[in-house]
């Protein structure tokens, strides 16, 4: 009887032992899977978030964006011989061919008169960064702008360099070094003999100081009739402020020729977020010796560029 009882108990103990081992195995598998998912989540959390896309996802039509009748008529005067239909066609512009209207578009205008030929072009480029983990669309557009600024041989804007301590300053002259006194002023010259003119007096027949020279008008700064007017000062290329995010102006004058007039081309480039805008305005006179003024040409191009910047901010 005892042997039979022992035989019945032993299989039950073996079954309980097997169940306990299986439960431990399941617990180990569950713990291992939890640890794996934890390591994956940690790896994913350590990766940097991709850069945000640019502000602009598309581009406006440049011919319509620049179709301000007042500005275009001031920049592109049409001859009186054109019909109303021809005028409308002139100011409508001709769109550049583009294979991707959301990345690069442009428009051109041409106006010819007996006195000159004027050319205008407008271009929009939307910059896209294909490596969002390294640079955003705005960062990529800034790189494109800096390259254009460098090609124009203009310095990148930055803080002004302070003058060196040893630099001369006319307002505050440096004191004399010790042991090296300043030379005393020469004694005043003796007064001239009676009847002799003084050194500062005008010679006989010459106009008194402050009186107009012979042939000049009495009004100060008024040229003599028939005299050629003085040329206007050149403004030159420079970095612009208050236009988009950053902007510059490039002014080029063609070399002077004996039988040809000088043409002037003003190019304005500015960036607004991830879009690069280019405005190029050229004036080509037909009369030899004629030089288009830089101030007027630059101002007309700047006004159009400002209107385009406002168009993007709408």
Short mmCIF file of C-alpha atoms in Angstrom, two decimals:
data_model
loop_
_atom_site.label_atom_id
_atom_site.label_comp_id
_atom_site.label_asym_id
_atom_site.label_seq_id
_atom_site.Cartn_x
_atom_site.Cartn_y
_atom_site.Cartn_z
CA UNK A 1 0.00 0.00 0.00
CA UNK A 2 2.80 2.47 0.75
CA UNK A 3 4.51 1.70 -2.56
CA UNK A 4 1.31 2.42 -4.45
CA UNK A 5 0.90 5.74 -2.67
CA UNK A 6 4.46 6.74 -3.46
CA UNK A 7 3.95 5.86 -7.13
CA UNK A 8 0.83 8.06 -7.29
CA UNK A 9 2.52 11.03 -5.64
CA UNK A 10 5.68 11.06 -7.81
CA UNK A 11 3.88 11.75 -11.16
CA UNK A 12 2.00 14.64 -9.56
CA UNK A 13 5.22 16.25 -8.32
CA UNK A 14 6.83 15.86 -11.74
CA UNK A 15 3.83 17.55 -13.39
CA UNK A 16 3.97 20.48 -10.98
CA UNK A 17 7.71 20.88 -11.60
CA UNK A 18 7.18 21.00 -15.39
CA UNK A 19 4.44 23.61 -15.06
CA UNK A 20 6.67 25.79 -12.86
CA UNK A 21 9.53 25.59 -15.38
CA UNK A 22 7.23 26.52 -18.24
CA UNK A 23 5.91 29.50 -16.32
CA UNK A 24 9.46 30.71 -15.65
CA UNK A 25 10.30 30.40 -19.34
CA UNK A 26 7.29 32.46 -20.31
CA UNK A 27 8.24 35.12 -17.78
CA UNK A 28 11.77 35.27 -19.17
CA UNK A 29 10.51 35.70 -22.75
CA UNK A 30 8.14 38.46 -21.74
CA UNK A 31 10.88 40.28 -19.87
CA UNK A 32 13.23 40.01 -22.85
CA UNK A 33 10.67 41.44 -25.27
CA UNK A 34 10.01 44.37 -22.95
CA UNK A 35 13.71 45.15 -22.73
CA UNK A 36 14.01 45.09 -26.55
CA UNK A 37 11.18 47.56 -27.05
CA UNK A 38 12.71 49.85 -24.42
CA UNK A 39 16.04 49.96 -26.23
CA UNK A 40 14.28 50.71 -29.53
CA UNK A 41 12.34 53.59 -28.02
CA UNK A 42 15.51 55.05 -26.54
CA UNK A 43 17.26 54.86 -29.91
CA UNK A 44 14.36 56.57 -31.62
CA UNK A 45 14.16 59.31 -29.00
CA UNK A 46 17.84 60.21 -29.44
CA UNK A 47 17.50 61.01 -33.18
CA UNK A 48 17.15 64.73 -34.06
CA UNK A 49 13.89 65.97 -35.54
CA UNK A 50 14.05 66.90 -39.25
CA UNK A 51 14.25 70.59 -40.19
CA UNK A 52 11.01 72.35 -40.98
CA UNK A 53 10.18 73.04 -44.66
CA UNK A 54 10.33 76.56 -46.06
CA UNK A 55 7.54 79.10 -45.82
CA UNK A 56 6.70 78.98 -49.53
CA UNK A 57 5.52 75.79 -51.21
CA UNK A 58 4.82 77.38 -54.63
CA UNK A 59 5.66 80.49 -56.68
CA UNK A 60 3.42 83.24 -58.07
CA UNK A 61 3.36 84.02 -61.78
CA UNK A 62 6.11 86.65 -62.24
CA UNK A 63 4.43 88.43 -65.15
CA UNK A 64 1.31 89.04 -63.09
CA UNK A 65 3.22 89.78 -59.88
CA UNK A 66 5.12 92.60 -61.59
CA UNK A 67 2.18 93.87 -63.66
CA UNK A 68 1.87 97.21 -61.88
CA UNK A 69 0.95 99.55 -64.73
CA UNK A 70 2.42 102.66 -63.07
CA UNK A 71 5.79 101.11 -62.28
CA UNK A 72 6.11 99.30 -65.61
CA UNK A 73 5.20 102.40 -67.61
CA UNK A 74 7.82 104.40 -65.71
CA UNK A 75 10.46 101.75 -66.31
CA UNK A 76 9.44 100.90 -69.88
CA UNK A 77 8.22 103.95 -71.78
CA UNK A 78 6.50 102.85 -74.98
CA UNK A 79 6.71 104.80 -78.25
CA UNK A 80 3.66 106.74 -79.34
CA UNK A 81 3.41 104.70 -82.52
CA UNK A 82 2.17 101.59 -80.68
CA UNK A 83 -1.49 100.64 -80.83
CA UNK A 84 -3.40 99.96 -77.59
CA UNK A 85 -3.15 96.22 -78.29
CA UNK A 86 0.61 96.47 -78.75
CA UNK A 87 0.95 98.42 -75.50
CA UNK A 88 -0.99 95.78 -73.61
CA UNK A 89 1.22 93.10 -75.09
CA UNK A 90 4.38 95.03 -74.17
CA UNK A 91 3.39 95.42 -70.51
CA UNK A 92 2.06 91.86 -70.25
CA UNK A 93 5.59 90.51 -70.61
CA UNK A 94 6.87 87.20 -71.96
CA UNK A 95 7.15 84.30 -69.52
CA UNK A 96 10.37 82.28 -69.46
CA UNK A 97 10.14 78.61 -70.33
CA UNK A 98 10.26 76.47 -67.20
CA UNK A 99 10.07 72.73 -66.60
CA UNK A 100 9.06 73.17 -62.95
CA UNK A 101 6.79 76.12 -62.25
CA UNK A 102 7.03 75.55 -58.49
CA UNK A 103 10.82 75.83 -58.44
CA UNK A 104 11.92 78.45 -61.01
CA UNK A 105 9.91 80.98 -63.06
CA UNK A 106 10.67 84.27 -64.82
CA UNK A 107 9.31 87.01 -67.06
CA UNK A 108 10.86 89.56 -69.50
CA UNK A 109 9.89 92.92 -70.99
CA UNK A 110 11.44 94.98 -73.82
CA UNK A 111 10.66 98.59 -74.76
CA UNK A 112 12.33 100.39 -77.68
CA UNK A 113 12.16 104.09 -78.55
CA UNK A 114 14.30 106.16 -80.94
CA UNK A 115 16.32 107.38 -77.95
CA UNK A 116 16.96 104.11 -76.07
CA UNK A 117 16.16 100.46 -75.43
CA UNK A 118 15.08 99.27 -71.99
CA UNK A 119 15.09 95.68 -70.80
CA UNK A 120 13.51 94.27 -67.64
CA UNK A 121 13.51 90.75 -66.25
CA UNK A 122 12.12 89.24 -63.05
CA UNK A 123 12.92 85.76 -61.72
CA UNK A 124 11.71 83.69 -58.74
CA UNK A 125 13.58 80.65 -57.41
CA UNK A 126 12.19 78.47 -54.62
CA UNK A 127 15.02 76.68 -52.83
CA UNK A 128 14.41 73.21 -51.42
CA UNK A 129 16.82 71.30 -49.18
CA UNK A 130 16.85 67.60 -49.93
CA UNK A 131 18.71 66.85 -46.69
CA UNK A 132 16.32 68.12 -44.05
CA UNK A 133 18.42 66.57 -41.32
CA UNK A 134 21.40 68.81 -42.16
CA UNK A 135 19.81 72.09 -43.33
CA UNK A 136 16.34 73.55 -43.70
CA UNK A 137 14.98 75.19 -46.84
CA UNK A 138 15.72 78.63 -45.37
CA UNK A 139 19.31 77.64 -44.58
CA UNK A 140 19.80 76.35 -48.11
CA UNK A 141 18.33 79.56 -49.58
CA UNK A 142 20.71 81.61 -47.44
CA UNK A 143 23.63 79.65 -48.87
CA UNK A 144 22.42 80.43 -52.40
CA UNK A 145 22.10 84.13 -51.53
CA UNK A 146 25.60 84.30 -50.04
CA UNK A 147 27.02 82.72 -53.20
CA UNK A 148 25.29 85.37 -55.35
CA UNK A 149 26.54 88.11 -53.02
CA UNK A 150 30.09 86.78 -53.34
CA UNK A 151 29.84 86.59 -57.13
CA UNK A 152 28.88 90.28 -57.14
CA UNK A 153 32.11 91.03 -55.19
CA UNK A 154 30.21 92.61 -52.33
CA UNK A 155 31.20 92.04 -48.69
CA UNK A 156 28.89 90.10 -46.44
CA UNK A 157 27.26 92.56 -44.01
CA UNK A 158 28.67 92.44 -40.50
CA UNK A 159 29.67 94.64 -37.55
CA UNK A 160 31.80 97.65 -38.36
CA UNK A 161 35.49 97.29 -37.59
CA UNK A 162 36.53 99.66 -34.78
CA UNK A 163 39.47 101.96 -35.51
CA UNK A 164 42.85 100.84 -34.31
CA UNK A 165 44.22 102.57 -31.19
CA UNK A 166 47.10 104.07 -33.14
CA UNK A 167 44.98 105.44 -35.98
CA UNK A 168 45.06 109.19 -36.46
CA UNK A 169 41.94 111.15 -35.60
CA UNK A 170 41.74 114.71 -36.92
CA UNK A 171 39.27 115.69 -34.22
CA UNK A 172 41.58 114.49 -31.44
CA UNK A 173 45.19 114.83 -32.54
CA UNK A 174 47.74 112.79 -30.68
CA UNK A 175 49.84 114.73 -28.12
CA UNK A 176 53.54 115.20 -28.84
CA UNK A 177 55.88 112.58 -27.59
CA UNK A 178 57.92 113.42 -24.44
CA UNK A 179 61.20 115.10 -25.28
CA UNK A 180 59.97 116.12 -28.73
CA UNK A 181 58.18 119.44 -28.30
CA UNK A 182 56.10 120.84 -31.09
CA UNK A 183 57.96 123.44 -33.13
CA UNK A 184 56.83 126.94 -32.37
CA UNK A 185 54.91 128.84 -35.04
CA UNK A 186 56.99 131.15 -37.25
CA UNK A 187 56.84 134.83 -36.34
CA UNK A 188 54.34 136.90 -38.31
CA UNK A 189 55.61 138.50 -41.46
CA UNK A 190 56.41 142.16 -41.44
CA UNK A 191 53.69 144.41 -42.84
CA UNK A 192 54.19 145.37 -46.50
CA UNK A 193 55.64 148.68 -47.43
CA UNK A 194 53.35 151.59 -47.99
CA UNK A 195 51.58 151.29 -51.34
CA UNK A 196 52.47 147.62 -51.88
CA UNK A 197 49.59 145.14 -52.00
CA UNK A 198 49.38 142.60 -49.22
CA UNK A 199 49.91 138.90 -49.89
CA UNK A 200 46.23 138.08 -49.44
CA UNK A 201 44.86 140.98 -51.49
CA UNK A 202 43.68 140.29 -55.03
CA UNK A 203 45.76 141.58 -57.90
CA UNK A 204 44.63 144.52 -59.94
CA UNK A 205 41.78 143.63 -62.28
CA UNK A 206 40.93 140.38 -60.46
CA UNK A 207 37.51 139.96 -58.82
CA UNK A 208 37.19 140.44 -55.10
CA UNK A 209 36.74 137.36 -52.89
CA UNK A 210 33.15 136.09 -52.98
CA UNK A 211 32.32 137.79 -56.27
CA UNK A 212 31.45 135.59 -59.27
CA UNK A 213 34.13 134.82 -61.79
CA UNK A 214 33.90 136.35 -65.27
CA UNK A 215 31.27 134.54 -67.32
CA UNK A 216 29.60 133.00 -64.25
CA UNK A 217 26.19 133.99 -62.98
CA UNK A 218 25.82 135.83 -59.70
CA UNK A 219 23.81 133.03 -58.10
CA UNK A 220 26.02 130.53 -56.32
CA UNK A 221 26.18 127.13 -58.05
CA UNK A 222 24.31 128.26 -61.17
CA UNK A 223 26.22 127.25 -64.32
CA UNK A 224 26.92 129.65 -67.11
CA UNK A 225 24.38 129.52 -69.96
CA UNK A 226 25.59 127.06 -72.57
CA UNK A 227 27.86 125.17 -70.15
CA UNK A 228 27.43 121.39 -69.89
CA UNK A 229 25.84 120.19 -66.62
CA UNK A 230 28.03 118.33 -64.15
CA UNK A 231 27.59 114.54 -64.18
CA UNK A 232 25.52 112.98 -61.42
CA UNK A 233 27.43 111.04 -58.76
CA UNK A 234 27.61 107.27 -59.10
CA UNK A 235 25.86 105.38 -56.32
CA UNK A 236 27.54 102.06 -57.08
CA UNK A 237 26.81 98.53 -55.89
CA UNK A 238 25.94 97.97 -52.24
CA UNK A 239 23.99 95.93 -49.70
CA UNK A 240 20.39 97.06 -49.24
CA UNK A 241 18.41 97.21 -46.01
CA UNK A 242 14.66 96.94 -45.52
CA UNK A 243 14.11 94.71 -48.55
CA UNK A 244 13.06 91.15 -47.78
CA UNK A 245 15.21 89.17 -45.36
CA UNK A 246 18.46 90.34 -46.98
CA UNK A 247 19.23 92.06 -50.29
CA UNK A 248 21.95 93.66 -52.41
CA UNK A 249 22.17 95.85 -55.51
CA UNK A 250 24.69 95.36 -58.32
CA UNK A 251 25.21 98.34 -60.68
CA UNK A 252 27.31 97.90 -63.82
CA UNK A 253 28.14 100.45 -66.50
CA UNK A 254 29.43 99.28 -69.86
CA UNK A 255 32.84 100.60 -70.99
CA UNK A 256 32.73 103.94 -72.76
CA UNK A 257 33.27 103.86 -76.51
CA UNK A 258 34.09 106.50 -79.07
CA UNK A 259 31.01 105.83 -81.19
CA UNK A 260 28.71 104.03 -78.74
CA UNK A 261 26.69 105.08 -75.72
CA UNK A 262 27.15 103.52 -72.31
CA UNK A 263 24.47 101.14 -71.09
CA UNK A 264 23.68 100.63 -67.42
CA UNK A 265 22.39 97.42 -65.87
CA UNK A 266 21.05 97.35 -62.30
CA UNK A 267 20.42 93.97 -60.69
CA UNK A 268 18.69 93.59 -57.33
CA UNK A 269 18.69 90.24 -55.53
CA UNK A 270 16.82 89.64 -52.30
CA UNK A 271 15.79 86.64 -50.23
CA UNK A 272 12.50 86.15 -48.44
CA UNK A 273 12.49 82.90 -46.47
CA UNK A 274 13.28 80.11 -48.98
CA UNK A 275 12.68 82.17 -52.17
CA UNK A 276 15.34 84.12 -54.11
CA UNK A 277 14.01 87.06 -56.19
CA UNK A 278 16.05 88.70 -58.98
CA UNK A 279 15.19 91.99 -60.71
CA UNK A 280 17.40 93.11 -63.61
CA UNK A 281 16.86 96.48 -65.30
CA UNK A 282 18.97 97.70 -68.24
CA UNK A 283 18.94 101.08 -70.03
CA UNK A 284 20.76 101.27 -73.39
CA UNK A 285 20.82 104.76 -74.98
CA UNK A 286 21.36 105.18 -78.71
CA UNK A 287 23.02 108.62 -78.65
CA UNK A 288 26.82 108.36 -78.24
CA UNK A 289 28.14 109.91 -75.06
CA UNK A 290 24.88 109.43 -73.15
CA UNK A 291 25.20 107.84 -69.70
CA UNK A 292 22.04 106.66 -67.89
CA UNK A 293 21.97 108.15 -64.36
CA UNK A 294 22.61 105.66 -61.60
CA UNK A 295 20.21 107.24 -59.09
CA UNK A 296 17.16 107.15 -61.35
CA UNK A 297 17.88 103.67 -62.71
CA UNK A 298 18.50 102.19 -59.28
CA UNK A 299 15.42 103.79 -57.74
CA UNK A 300 13.08 102.39 -60.39
CA UNK A 301 14.50 98.90 -59.96
CA UNK A 302 14.32 99.19 -56.15
CA UNK A 303 10.67 100.27 -56.22
CA UNK A 304 9.73 97.23 -58.31
CA UNK A 305 11.71 94.92 -56.00
CA UNK A 306 9.94 96.40 -52.97
CA UNK A 307 6.55 95.78 -54.59
CA UNK A 308 7.51 92.14 -55.24
CA UNK A 309 8.65 91.71 -51.62
CA UNK A 310 5.26 92.97 -50.44
CA UNK A 311 3.58 90.58 -52.87
CA UNK A 312 5.27 87.62 -51.16
CA UNK A 313 4.24 88.87 -47.71
CA UNK A 314 0.53 89.05 -48.57
#
